[in-house]
């Protein structure tokens, strides 16, 4: 290892004398002092019991002493500032991470539609066929909670319309959401979409609810009653 310069050692002497430097720095100073008479003399002056007279103004020793003191103070101040800055940044990052986790958890519980609505609270009425061939129906969730999404799940040639909601349910807008609405099914469009996906266009049946608890809306061969005039008027522009 290359020899440490006197200037560096003299910067460390005040910390070495006050016994506040690290063990590694202390070892470096002691190793240097064994071979440097000038630095040993400077340490002896700092350790003397009798106060020494002030050196003449402008002398090298006076300048070195003042420089040592100033450098030592500057190093301590810089280290303290770095510690404060590091602690602040670390605290800020930890707080930001905690807030992000809480926010994502909130979204997961209140916004992500991952819970299927049980069929026992689904009521399907007014299933009928419009003049344009579409199937119309009314759906209502009898538990009074809102539904914001209905997912289409295929099982071979059977389609299941599965309503889903977040883990934390809400009654807000339940009467005007998918939990209480009229809707239609366009069989021709459904067949065209399957054909575009490279699948057979055949559709045997359509259900509302999960595959485990399906409610039949339509199946091949079934003859639905014609829709009422009110339903025809409601969907005349669709």
Backbone as JSON, one array per atom type, in Angstrom:
{
  "sequence": "XXXXXXXXXXXXXXXXXXXXXXXXXXXXXXXXXXXXXXXXXXXXXXXXXXXXXXXXXXXXXXXXXXXXXXXXXXXXXXXXXXXXXXXXXXXXXXXXXXXXXXXXXXXXXXXXXXXXXXXXXXXXXXXXXXXXXXXXXXXXXXXXXXXXXXXXXXXXXXXXXXXXXXXXXXXXXXXXXXXXXXXXXXXXXXXXXXXXXXXXXXXXXXXXXXXXXXXXXXXXXXXXXXXXXXXXXXXXXX",
  "N": [[0.85, -1.19, 0.0], [0.55, 2.28, -0.82], [2.39, 5.0, 0.67], [0.85, 7.11, 3.06], [0.2, 10.58, 2.7], [1.68, 13.37, 4.49], [-0.03, 15.53, 4.71], [-2.63, 14.46, 4.64], [-2.55, 12.86, 6.95], [-2.14, 14.84, 8.9], [-4.54, 16.14, 8.73], [-6.11, 14.27, 9.96], [-5.11, 14.14, 12.53], [-6.31, 15.81, 14.67], [-8.74, 14.44, 15.11], [-7.74, 11.95, 15.76], [-6.32, 12.57, 18.09], [-8.43, 13.36, 19.74], [-9.67, 10.97, 19.93], [-11.84, 10.15, 18.32], [-11.91, 9.14, 15.83], [-12.24, 6.53, 13.33], [-11.36, 3.03, 13.78], [-9.87, 2.11, 11.66], [-8.83, 4.49, 10.56], [-7.33, 5.32, 12.75], [-5.37, 3.34, 12.84], [-4.01, 3.86, 10.48], [-2.92, 6.41, 11.05], [-1.2, 5.84, 13.24], [0.58, 4.08, 12.06], [1.81, 5.79, 10.25], [3.0, 7.66, 11.96], [5.11, 6.29, 13.09], [7.16, 6.52, 11.31], [7.46, 9.19, 10.67], [8.83, 12.06, 11.74], [8.08, 14.74, 11.8], [5.26, 14.79, 11.89], [4.9, 13.42, 14.29], [5.97, 15.29, 16.04], [4.15, 17.36, 15.76], [1.9, 16.12, 16.85], [2.81, 15.78, 19.45], [2.9, 18.46, 20.26], [0.2, 19.01, 20.3], [-0.5, 17.35, 22.38], [0.8, 18.26, 24.61], [1.2, 19.25, 28.05], [1.73, 21.86, 28.84], [0.77, 24.99, 27.76], [1.62, 26.09, 24.6], [3.41, 28.91, 23.33], [1.92, 31.16, 21.0], [2.71, 30.58, 17.63], [4.79, 32.56, 15.46], [3.15, 34.95, 13.4], [2.1, 33.82, 10.26], [3.87, 31.7, 10.17], [4.78, 28.31, 9.24], [3.92, 26.24, 10.94], [1.8, 27.46, 12.36], [-0.03, 27.96, 10.34], [-0.54, 25.32, 9.53], [-1.72, 24.26, 11.86], [-4.07, 25.8, 12.1], [-5.25, 25.1, 9.71], [-5.62, 22.35, 10.09], [-7.51, 22.35, 12.15], [-9.67, 23.67, 10.92], [-10.14, 21.98, 8.72], [-10.84, 19.59, 10.02], [-13.22, 20.34, 11.34], [-14.77, 20.98, 9.12], [-14.97, 18.47, 7.9], [-16.4, 16.99, 9.81], [-18.79, 18.46, 9.85], [-19.64, 18.13, 7.18], [-20.01, 15.36, 7.14], [-22.08, 15.11, 8.97], [-24.12, 16.49, 7.65], [-24.42, 14.87, 5.41], [-25.37, 12.57, 6.62], [-27.84, 13.44, 7.62], [-29.15, 14.1, 5.21], [-29.22, 11.59, 3.95], [-30.79, 10.15, 5.77], [-33.19, 11.56, 5.54], [-33.89, 11.15, 2.82], [-34.1, 8.35, 2.78], [-36.21, 8.0, 4.6], [-38.23, 9.34, 3.22], [-38.5, 7.75, 0.9], [-39.3, 5.32, 2.02], [-41.74, 6.08, 3.14], [-43.12, 6.82, 0.81], [-43.22, 4.33, -0.49], [-44.8, 2.88, 1.32], [-47.21, 4.32, 1.15], [-47.85, 3.81, -1.53], [-48.28, 1.04, -1.47], [-50.48, 0.9, 0.25], [-52.34, 2.32, -1.27], [-52.57, 0.73, -3.58], [-53.57, -1.54, -2.37], [-56.02, -0.54, -1.51], [-57.23, 0.01, -4.0], [-57.33, -2.6, -4.95], [-59.2, -3.76, -3.26], [-61.52, -2.22, -3.6], [-61.9, -1.5, -6.28], [-61.02, -3.36, -8.22], [-62.53, -5.77, -10.16], [-63.09, -8.77, -9.16], [-64.57, -10.66, -7.9], [-67.02, -13.08, -8.26], [-70.53, -12.74, -8.76], [-72.91, -14.41, -6.86], [-75.29, -16.75, -8.15], [-77.66, -16.95, -6.78], [-78.5, -14.44, -6.05], [-79.18, -13.24, -8.37], [-81.6, -12.09, -10.57], [-83.41, -12.82, -13.36], [-85.53, -11.52, -15.79], [-88.22, -10.96, -18.18], [-87.25, -12.11, -20.55], [-86.99, -12.13, -23.96], [-87.63, -11.83, -27.55], [-86.51, -9.43, -29.79], [-87.8, -7.44, -32.54], [-85.77, -7.21, -34.44], [-84.36, -9.53, -34.15], [-82.64, -9.77, -32.01], [-81.92, -10.83, -28.63], [-83.59, -9.88, -25.77], [-83.48, -8.88, -22.32], [-84.02, -8.5, -18.76], [-82.0, -7.78, -15.95], [-81.4, -8.09, -12.47], [-79.76, -7.49, -9.4], [-80.54, -8.9, -6.46], [-79.45, -8.45, -3.96], [-78.83, -5.83, -3.68], [-76.38, -4.62, -4.2], [-73.9, -2.96, -6.23], [-72.9, -3.67, -9.63], [-70.26, -3.58, -11.86], [-69.13, -4.74, -14.06], [-69.38, -7.26, -16.57], [-68.27, -10.35, -17.46], [-67.46, -12.29, -20.31], [-67.45, -15.73, -20.55], [-66.32, -18.57, -22.12], [-67.26, -21.94, -22.67], [-66.46, -24.33, -24.54], [-68.94, -24.42, -26.85], [-70.67, -22.91, -25.42], [-71.77, -19.96, -23.86], [-71.11, -17.98, -21.07], [-72.32, -15.34, -19.21], [-70.81, -13.57, -16.89], [-71.3, -11.8, -14.02], [-69.26, -9.58, -12.17], [-67.69, -8.19, -9.24], [-65.98, -5.9, -6.91], [-64.01, -6.95, -3.99], [-64.78, -5.5, -1.73], [-67.94, -4.57, -1.52], [-70.33, -2.2, -2.89], [-73.18, -0.13, -2.45], [-73.64, 2.08, -3.87], [-74.94, 3.71, -6.67], [-76.22, 1.38, -7.41], [-78.77, 0.96, -8.46], [-78.63, 1.96, -11.0], [-76.63, 0.76, -12.31], [-74.96, -2.11, -13.8], [-76.22, -3.86, -12.2], [-78.89, -3.55, -12.24], [-80.55, -3.53, -14.87], [-81.6, -3.33, -18.37], [-80.73, -5.4, -21.12], [-79.3, -6.59, -24.26], [-78.72, -9.36, -26.53], [-76.82, -10.06, -29.33], [-76.94, -12.46, -31.46], [-75.95, -12.97, -34.02], [-73.74, -11.27, -34.19], [-72.18, -12.31, -32.13], [-71.59, -14.85, -33.16], [-70.12, -14.07, -35.42], [-67.92, -12.87, -34.21], [-66.72, -15.08, -32.95], [-66.0, -16.58, -35.18], [-64.13, -14.85, -36.34], [-62.12, -15.14, -34.53], [-61.11, -17.55, -35.16], [-62.54, -19.74, -34.34], [-65.23, -22.15, -34.04], [-68.32, -21.0, -35.32], [-70.61, -21.83, -34.13], [-73.06, -21.59, -31.62], [-74.3, -22.94, -28.82], [-75.69, -22.43, -26.44], [-76.59, -19.75, -24.18], [-75.83, -18.37, -21.1], [-76.56, -16.7, -17.99], [-74.53, -15.72, -15.34], [-72.19, -17.65, -13.29], [-70.36, -20.56, -14.54], [-70.77, -22.6, -12.71], [-73.2, -22.06, -11.51], [-75.4, -21.58, -13.47], [-77.79, -19.48, -15.2], [-80.2, -19.97, -17.53], [-80.43, -18.2, -20.56], [-80.79, -18.41, -23.31], [-81.03, -21.06, -25.73], [-80.15, -23.31, -28.41], [-82.86, -24.01, -30.55], [-84.8, -23.14, -28.82], [-87.78, -21.25, -28.42], [-88.41, -18.01, -28.12], [-90.62, -15.65, -26.55], [-92.17, -12.84, -28.24], [-90.82, -9.54, -27.91], [-92.07, -6.97, -25.72], [-93.97, -4.0, -26.51], [-92.9, -1.85, -25.16], [-90.26, -2.66, -24.67], [-89.38, -2.92, -27.32], [-89.5, -0.23, -28.08], [-87.61, 0.82, -26.39], [-85.19, -0.25, -27.33], [-85.04, 0.46, -29.99], [-83.17, 1.98, -31.41], [-80.86, 0.57, -31.29]],
  "CA": [[0.0, 0.0, 0.0], [1.37, 3.49, -0.9], [2.52, 5.76, 1.92], [-0.1, 8.2, 3.21], [0.91, 11.86, 2.78], [1.62, 14.09, 5.77], [-1.18, 16.43, 4.72], [-3.8, 13.67, 5.03], [-2.38, 12.47, 8.36], [-2.32, 16.03, 9.73], [-5.99, 16.38, 8.79], [-6.71, 13.28, 10.87], [-4.54, 14.2, 13.88], [-7.25, 16.27, 15.71], [-9.69, 13.36, 15.4], [-6.95, 10.91, 16.44], [-6.01, 13.05, 19.44], [-9.67, 13.34, 20.53], [-10.14, 9.58, 19.96], [-13.18, 10.07, 17.71], [-11.8, 8.6, 14.49], [-12.49, 5.09, 13.23], [-10.21, 2.18, 14.08], [-9.04, 2.05, 10.46], [-8.08, 5.75, 10.48], [-6.36, 5.33, 13.85], [-4.26, 2.47, 12.46], [-3.22, 4.58, 9.48], [-2.16, 7.48, 11.71], [-0.14, 5.25, 14.05], [1.6, 3.54, 11.15], [2.55, 6.92, 9.69], [3.79, 8.32, 13.0], [6.34, 5.53, 13.37], [8.22, 6.86, 10.35], [7.45, 10.62, 10.35], [9.15, 12.86, 12.92], [7.35, 16.01, 11.76], [3.89, 14.57, 12.36], [4.98, 13.09, 15.72], [6.19, 16.55, 16.75], [2.87, 18.08, 15.77], [1.04, 15.45, 17.82], [3.33, 16.11, 20.78], [2.47, 19.81, 20.58], [-1.23, 18.95, 20.65], [-0.66, 16.58, 23.61], [1.57, 18.85, 25.7], [0.43, 19.76, 29.18], [1.97, 23.29, 28.97], [0.34, 25.68, 26.56], [2.72, 26.62, 23.84], [3.16, 30.26, 22.83], [1.45, 31.18, 19.63], [3.79, 30.77, 16.67], [4.78, 33.83, 14.78], [2.16, 35.03, 12.34], [2.6, 33.44, 8.95], [4.73, 30.54, 10.22], [4.19, 27.1, 8.66], [3.22, 25.49, 11.98], [0.54, 28.14, 12.65], [-0.94, 27.71, 9.23], [-0.93, 23.92, 9.57], [-2.63, 24.05, 12.98], [-5.37, 26.36, 11.76], [-5.82, 24.29, 8.64], [-6.08, 21.09, 10.68], [-8.75, 22.58, 12.89], [-10.75, 23.97, 9.98], [-10.46, 20.78, 7.95], [-11.54, 18.65, 10.89], [-14.59, 20.81, 11.53], [-15.5, 20.85, 7.86], [-15.26, 17.06, 7.68], [-17.48, 16.6, 10.74], [-20.01, 19.1, 9.38], [-20.06, 17.48, 5.95], [-20.5, 14.02, 7.48], [-23.39, 15.27, 9.63], [-25.09, 16.86, 6.63], [-24.69, 13.69, 4.59], [-26.21, 11.65, 7.41], [-29.19, 14.0, 7.65], [-29.73, 13.96, 3.88], [-29.49, 10.17, 3.72], [-31.93, 9.76, 6.61], [-34.4, 12.17, 4.97], [-34.21, 10.46, 1.57], [-34.56, 7.0, 3.12], [-37.54, 8.12, 5.19], [-39.18, 9.71, 2.16], [-38.73, 6.59, 0.04], [-40.09, 4.34, 2.78], [-43.11, 6.61, 3.25], [-43.74, 6.72, -0.51], [-43.51, 2.91, -0.75], [-45.93, 2.49, 2.16], [-48.41, 4.92, 0.57], [-48.16, 3.09, -2.77], [-48.84, -0.27, -1.1], [-51.82, 1.13, 0.79], [-53.22, 2.74, -2.37], [-52.85, -0.45, -4.4], [-54.47, -2.39, -1.6], [-57.36, 0.08, -1.57], [-57.78, -0.26, -5.33], [-57.64, -4.03, -5.07], [-60.4, -4.09, -2.48], [-62.7, -1.42, -3.95], [-62.03, -1.2, -7.71], [-60.76, -4.5, -9.11], [-63.68, -6.67, -10.2], [-62.53, -10.12, -9.13], [-65.47, -11.57, -7.18], [-68.23, -13.41, -9.0], [-71.8, -12.59, -8.05], [-73.6, -15.71, -6.8], [-76.53, -16.79, -8.94], [-78.84, -16.86, -5.91], [-78.96, -13.04, -5.93], [-79.42, -12.75, -9.73], [-82.97, -12.32, -11.02], [-83.57, -12.54, -14.78], [-86.94, -11.44, -16.2], [-88.55, -10.35, -19.48], [-86.44, -12.65, -21.65], [-87.84, -12.12, -25.15], [-86.9, -11.58, -28.79], [-86.89, -8.19, -30.45], [-88.17, -7.57, -33.95], [-84.55, -7.36, -35.24], [-83.76, -10.83, -33.89], [-81.83, -9.77, -30.79], [-82.55, -11.33, -27.4], [-83.64, -8.85, -24.73], [-83.77, -9.39, -20.98], [-83.74, -7.59, -17.64], [-81.27, -8.42, -14.86], [-81.36, -7.31, -11.24], [-79.13, -8.14, -8.26], [-81.48, -8.72, -5.35], [-78.78, -8.08, -2.72], [-78.73, -4.38, -3.63], [-75.02, -4.12, -4.43], [-73.62, -2.58, -7.61], [-72.07, -4.49, -10.51], [-69.69, -2.69, -12.87], [-68.55, -5.48, -15.18], [-69.87, -8.61, -16.88], [-67.25, -11.01, -18.27], [-67.9, -13.41, -21.12], [-66.63, -16.93, -20.35], [-66.74, -19.63, -23.03], [-66.99, -23.35, -22.39], [-66.74, -24.93, -25.85], [-69.87, -23.58, -27.6], [-71.59, -22.3, -24.46], [-71.3, -18.67, -23.37], [-71.59, -17.59, -19.74], [-72.15, -13.93, -18.89], [-70.52, -13.65, -15.46], [-71.15, -10.5, -13.38], [-68.22, -9.55, -11.14], [-67.62, -6.96, -8.44], [-64.81, -5.9, -6.02], [-64.16, -7.64, -2.71], [-65.6, -4.62, -0.9], [-69.09, -4.2, -2.35], [-70.92, -0.9, -2.62], [-74.57, 0.06, -2.89], [-73.68, 3.32, -4.63], [-75.33, 3.56, -8.07], [-76.67, 0.01, -7.67], [-80.0, 0.96, -9.24], [-78.4, 2.4, -12.38], [-75.46, 0.05, -12.83], [-75.29, -3.41, -14.39], [-76.97, -4.65, -11.22], [-80.32, -3.32, -12.47], [-80.54, -2.98, -16.23], [-82.02, -4.1, -19.53], [-79.63, -5.63, -22.05], [-79.65, -7.44, -25.39], [-77.7, -10.23, -27.08], [-76.85, -10.14, -30.79], [-76.39, -13.77, -31.78], [-75.17, -12.91, -35.26], [-72.46, -10.64, -33.88], [-71.43, -13.26, -31.32], [-71.08, -15.87, -34.07], [-69.09, -13.45, -36.25], [-66.72, -12.67, -33.37], [-66.06, -16.38, -32.77], [-65.39, -16.96, -36.46], [-62.95, -14.02, -36.51], [-61.1, -15.66, -33.62], [-60.7, -18.86, -35.64], [-63.3, -20.78, -33.65], [-66.5, -22.5, -34.67], [-69.35, -19.98, -35.04], [-71.78, -22.43, -33.49], [-73.34, -21.23, -30.23], [-75.36, -23.84, -28.4], [-76.5, -21.85, -25.38], [-76.05, -18.58, -23.49], [-76.28, -18.35, -19.71], [-76.15, -15.57, -17.15], [-74.0, -16.25, -14.08], [-70.99, -18.47, -13.42], [-70.63, -21.91, -15.05], [-71.19, -23.48, -11.62], [-74.61, -21.77, -11.16], [-75.88, -20.81, -14.62], [-79.21, -19.19, -15.44], [-80.34, -20.05, -18.98], [-81.06, -17.1, -21.29], [-81.19, -18.89, -24.64], [-80.32, -22.21, -26.27], [-80.6, -23.67, -29.75], [-84.16, -24.66, -30.61], [-85.78, -22.52, -27.94], [-88.59, -20.21, -29.06], [-88.66, -16.95, -27.15], [-91.78, -14.8, -26.85], [-91.8, -11.54, -28.8], [-90.64, -8.49, -26.91], [-93.18, -6.05, -25.54], [-93.83, -2.73, -27.23], [-92.01, -0.99, -24.37], [-88.89, -3.08, -24.94], [-89.07, -2.55, -28.7], [-89.25, 1.21, -28.1], [-86.35, 1.1, -25.66], [-84.02, -0.68, -28.09], [-85.27, 0.67, -31.42], [-82.02, 2.59, -32.05], [-79.67, -0.3, -31.13]],
  "C": [[0.88, 1.24, 0.0], [1.33, 4.26, 0.4], [1.54, 6.94, 1.92], [0.66, 9.51, 3.38], [0.73, 12.5, 4.15], [0.37, 14.97, 5.85], [-2.45, 15.7, 5.16], [-3.73, 13.29, 6.51], [-2.63, 13.65, 9.27], [-3.79, 16.44, 9.79], [-6.66, 15.46, 9.8], [-6.23, 13.42, 12.31], [-5.52, 14.72, 14.94], [-8.25, 15.18, 16.11], [-9.0, 12.22, 16.15], [-6.67, 11.31, 17.87], [-7.25, 12.99, 20.34], [-10.31, 11.96, 20.59], [-11.57, 9.44, 19.42], [-13.1, 9.53, 16.28], [-12.04, 7.09, 14.51], [-11.21, 4.31, 13.54], [-9.27, 2.09, 12.87], [-8.2, 3.32, 10.31], [-7.01, 5.81, 11.56], [-5.13, 4.48, 13.5], [-3.37, 3.15, 11.42], [-2.35, 5.65, 10.1], [-0.98, 6.89, 12.47], [0.97, 4.67, 13.19], [2.46, 4.67, 10.58], [3.48, 7.56, 10.72], [5.09, 7.58, 13.31], [7.49, 5.92, 12.46], [8.32, 8.35, 10.05], [7.66, 11.45, 11.61], [8.34, 14.15, 12.96], [5.93, 15.85, 12.31], [3.88, 14.17, 13.84], [5.16, 14.37, 16.54], [4.89, 17.35, 16.85], [1.89, 17.46, 16.76], [1.49, 15.75, 19.24], [2.91, 17.5, 21.2], [1.0, 19.84, 20.98], [-1.43, 18.27, 22.0], [0.05, 17.2, 24.8], [0.69, 19.4, 26.81], [0.57, 21.28, 29.31], [1.58, 23.94, 27.66], [1.52, 26.3, 25.88], [2.4, 28.05, 23.41], [2.73, 30.19, 21.38], [2.62, 31.37, 18.69], [3.66, 32.12, 15.99], [3.8, 33.78, 13.63], [2.8, 34.67, 11.01], [3.49, 32.24, 8.97], [4.0, 29.32, 9.71], [3.4, 26.32, 9.69], [1.87, 26.1, 12.3], [-0.48, 27.87, 11.56], [-1.45, 26.27, 9.24], [-1.95, 23.65, 10.67], [-4.03, 24.57, 12.67], [-6.07, 25.53, 10.67], [-6.35, 22.97, 9.16], [-7.42, 21.27, 11.37], [-9.91, 22.83, 11.94], [-11.15, 22.74, 9.17], [-11.23, 19.76, 8.76], [-12.98, 19.04, 11.09], [-15.42, 20.66, 10.26], [-15.88, 19.4, 7.58], [-16.43, 16.58, 8.56], [-18.8, 17.18, 10.26], [-20.55, 18.43, 8.12], [-20.64, 16.1, 6.22], [-21.88, 14.1, 8.11], [-24.48, 15.61, 8.61], [-25.44, 15.67, 5.75], [-25.61, 12.72, 5.32], [-27.65, 12.14, 7.45], [-29.89, 13.81, 6.3], [-30.11, 12.51, 3.59], [-30.71, 9.72, 4.52], [-33.23, 10.31, 6.04], [-34.84, 11.42, 3.72], [-34.76, 9.06, 1.85], [-35.96, 7.04, 3.71], [-38.59, 8.46, 4.15], [-39.52, 8.52, 1.28], [-39.57, 5.54, 0.75], [-41.54, 4.78, 2.89], [-43.84, 6.5, 1.91], [-44.11, 5.28, -0.84], [-44.72, 2.45, 0.07], [-47.24, 3.04, 1.61], [-48.83, 4.19, -0.7], [-48.81, 1.74, -2.47], [-50.27, -0.12, -0.59], [-52.8, 1.49, -0.33], [-53.58, 1.55, -3.26], [-53.78, -1.42, -3.68], [-55.89, -1.87, -1.61], [-58.02, -0.18, -2.92], [-58.18, -1.72, -5.48], [-58.93, -4.41, -4.37], [-61.66, -3.4, -3.0], [-62.92, -1.24, -5.45], [-61.87, -2.43, -8.6], [-61.9, -5.51, -9.02], [-63.19, -8.11, -10.3], [-63.45, -11.13, -8.44], [-66.74, -11.81, -8.0], [-69.47, -13.24, -8.14], [-72.5, -13.94, -8.02], [-74.96, -15.67, -7.51], [-77.78, -16.64, -8.07], [-79.34, -15.43, -5.73], [-79.22, -12.43, -7.3], [-80.85, -13.09, -10.13], [-83.09, -11.87, -12.48], [-85.06, -12.56, -15.14], [-87.03, -10.86, -17.61], [-87.63, -10.82, -20.6], [-87.34, -12.79, -22.87], [-86.99, -11.79, -26.37], [-87.44, -10.32, -29.46], [-87.19, -8.45, -31.93], [-86.93, -7.78, -34.83], [-83.8, -8.65, -34.97], [-82.92, -10.89, -32.62], [-82.64, -10.3, -29.61], [-82.46, -10.25, -26.34], [-83.97, -9.51, -23.38], [-83.48, -8.29, -19.95], [-83.05, -8.38, -16.54], [-81.24, -7.5, -13.65], [-80.68, -8.14, -10.15], [-79.97, -7.87, -7.01], [-80.79, -8.35, -4.04], [-78.54, -6.58, -2.62], [-77.35, -3.8, -3.84], [-74.76, -3.92, -5.92], [-72.78, -3.64, -8.32], [-71.58, -3.59, -11.63], [-69.13, -3.41, -14.08], [-69.2, -6.84, -15.31], [-68.87, -9.23, -17.85], [-67.86, -12.17, -19.06], [-66.94, -14.59, -20.97], [-67.18, -18.04, -21.24], [-66.37, -21.0, -22.48], [-67.43, -24.11, -23.64], [-67.7, -24.0, -26.61], [-70.95, -22.98, -26.7], [-70.97, -21.02, -23.91], [-71.94, -18.36, -22.03], [-71.29, -16.12, -19.52], [-72.04, -13.82, -17.37], [-70.37, -12.25, -14.88], [-70.12, -10.58, -12.25], [-68.22, -8.19, -10.46], [-66.38, -7.02, -7.55], [-65.09, -6.69, -4.74], [-65.01, -6.82, -1.75], [-66.74, -4.09, -1.77], [-69.61, -2.81, -1.96], [-72.36, -0.87, -3.13], [-74.72, 1.31, -3.74], [-73.95, 3.03, -6.11], [-75.81, 2.15, -8.39], [-77.89, -0.03, -8.58], [-79.8, 1.39, -10.68], [-77.17, 1.74, -12.99], [-75.92, -1.24, -13.5], [-76.04, -4.31, -13.43], [-78.48, -4.47, -11.38], [-80.48, -2.69, -13.85], [-81.19, -3.93, -17.23], [-80.82, -4.26, -20.45], [-80.11, -6.53, -23.18], [-78.45, -8.28, -25.81], [-77.88, -10.3, -28.59], [-76.16, -11.43, -31.2], [-75.53, -13.74, -33.03], [-73.8, -12.29, -35.01], [-71.58, -11.57, -33.06], [-70.81, -14.34, -32.21], [-69.95, -15.31, -34.95], [-67.79, -13.24, -35.47], [-65.98, -13.99, -33.18], [-65.37, -16.83, -34.06], [-64.12, -16.16, -36.71], [-61.8, -14.48, -35.62], [-60.61, -17.05, -34.03], [-61.42, -20.01, -34.95], [-64.6, -21.06, -34.41], [-67.54, -21.44, -34.33], [-70.58, -20.53, -34.33], [-71.87, -21.98, -32.03], [-74.54, -22.06, -29.79], [-76.28, -23.2, -27.38], [-75.79, -20.64, -24.78], [-76.68, -18.54, -22.1], [-75.85, -17.03, -19.06], [-75.74, -16.13, -15.79], [-72.81, -17.15, -14.35], [-71.34, -19.86, -13.95], [-71.1, -22.87, -13.96], [-72.67, -23.28, -11.27], [-75.26, -20.98, -12.29], [-77.39, -20.6, -14.62], [-79.39, -19.11, -16.95], [-81.05, -18.81, -19.53], [-81.61, -17.59, -22.63], [-80.4, -20.16, -24.96], [-80.92, -22.57, -27.62], [-81.95, -24.4, -29.67], [-85.22, -24.02, -29.74], [-86.52, -21.41, -28.69], [-88.98, -19.19, -28.01], [-89.91, -16.16, -27.52], [-91.34, -13.48, -27.44], [-91.72, -10.49, -27.69], [-91.85, -7.57, -26.85], [-92.91, -4.77, -26.33], [-92.88, -1.79, -26.49], [-90.54, -1.35, -24.62], [-88.48, -2.72, -26.37], [-88.75, -1.06, -28.79], [-87.92, 1.54, -27.43], [-85.13, 0.78, -26.51], [-84.15, -0.41, -29.59], [-84.08, 1.28, -32.14], [-80.77, 1.73, -31.94], [-79.49, -1.2, -32.34]]
}
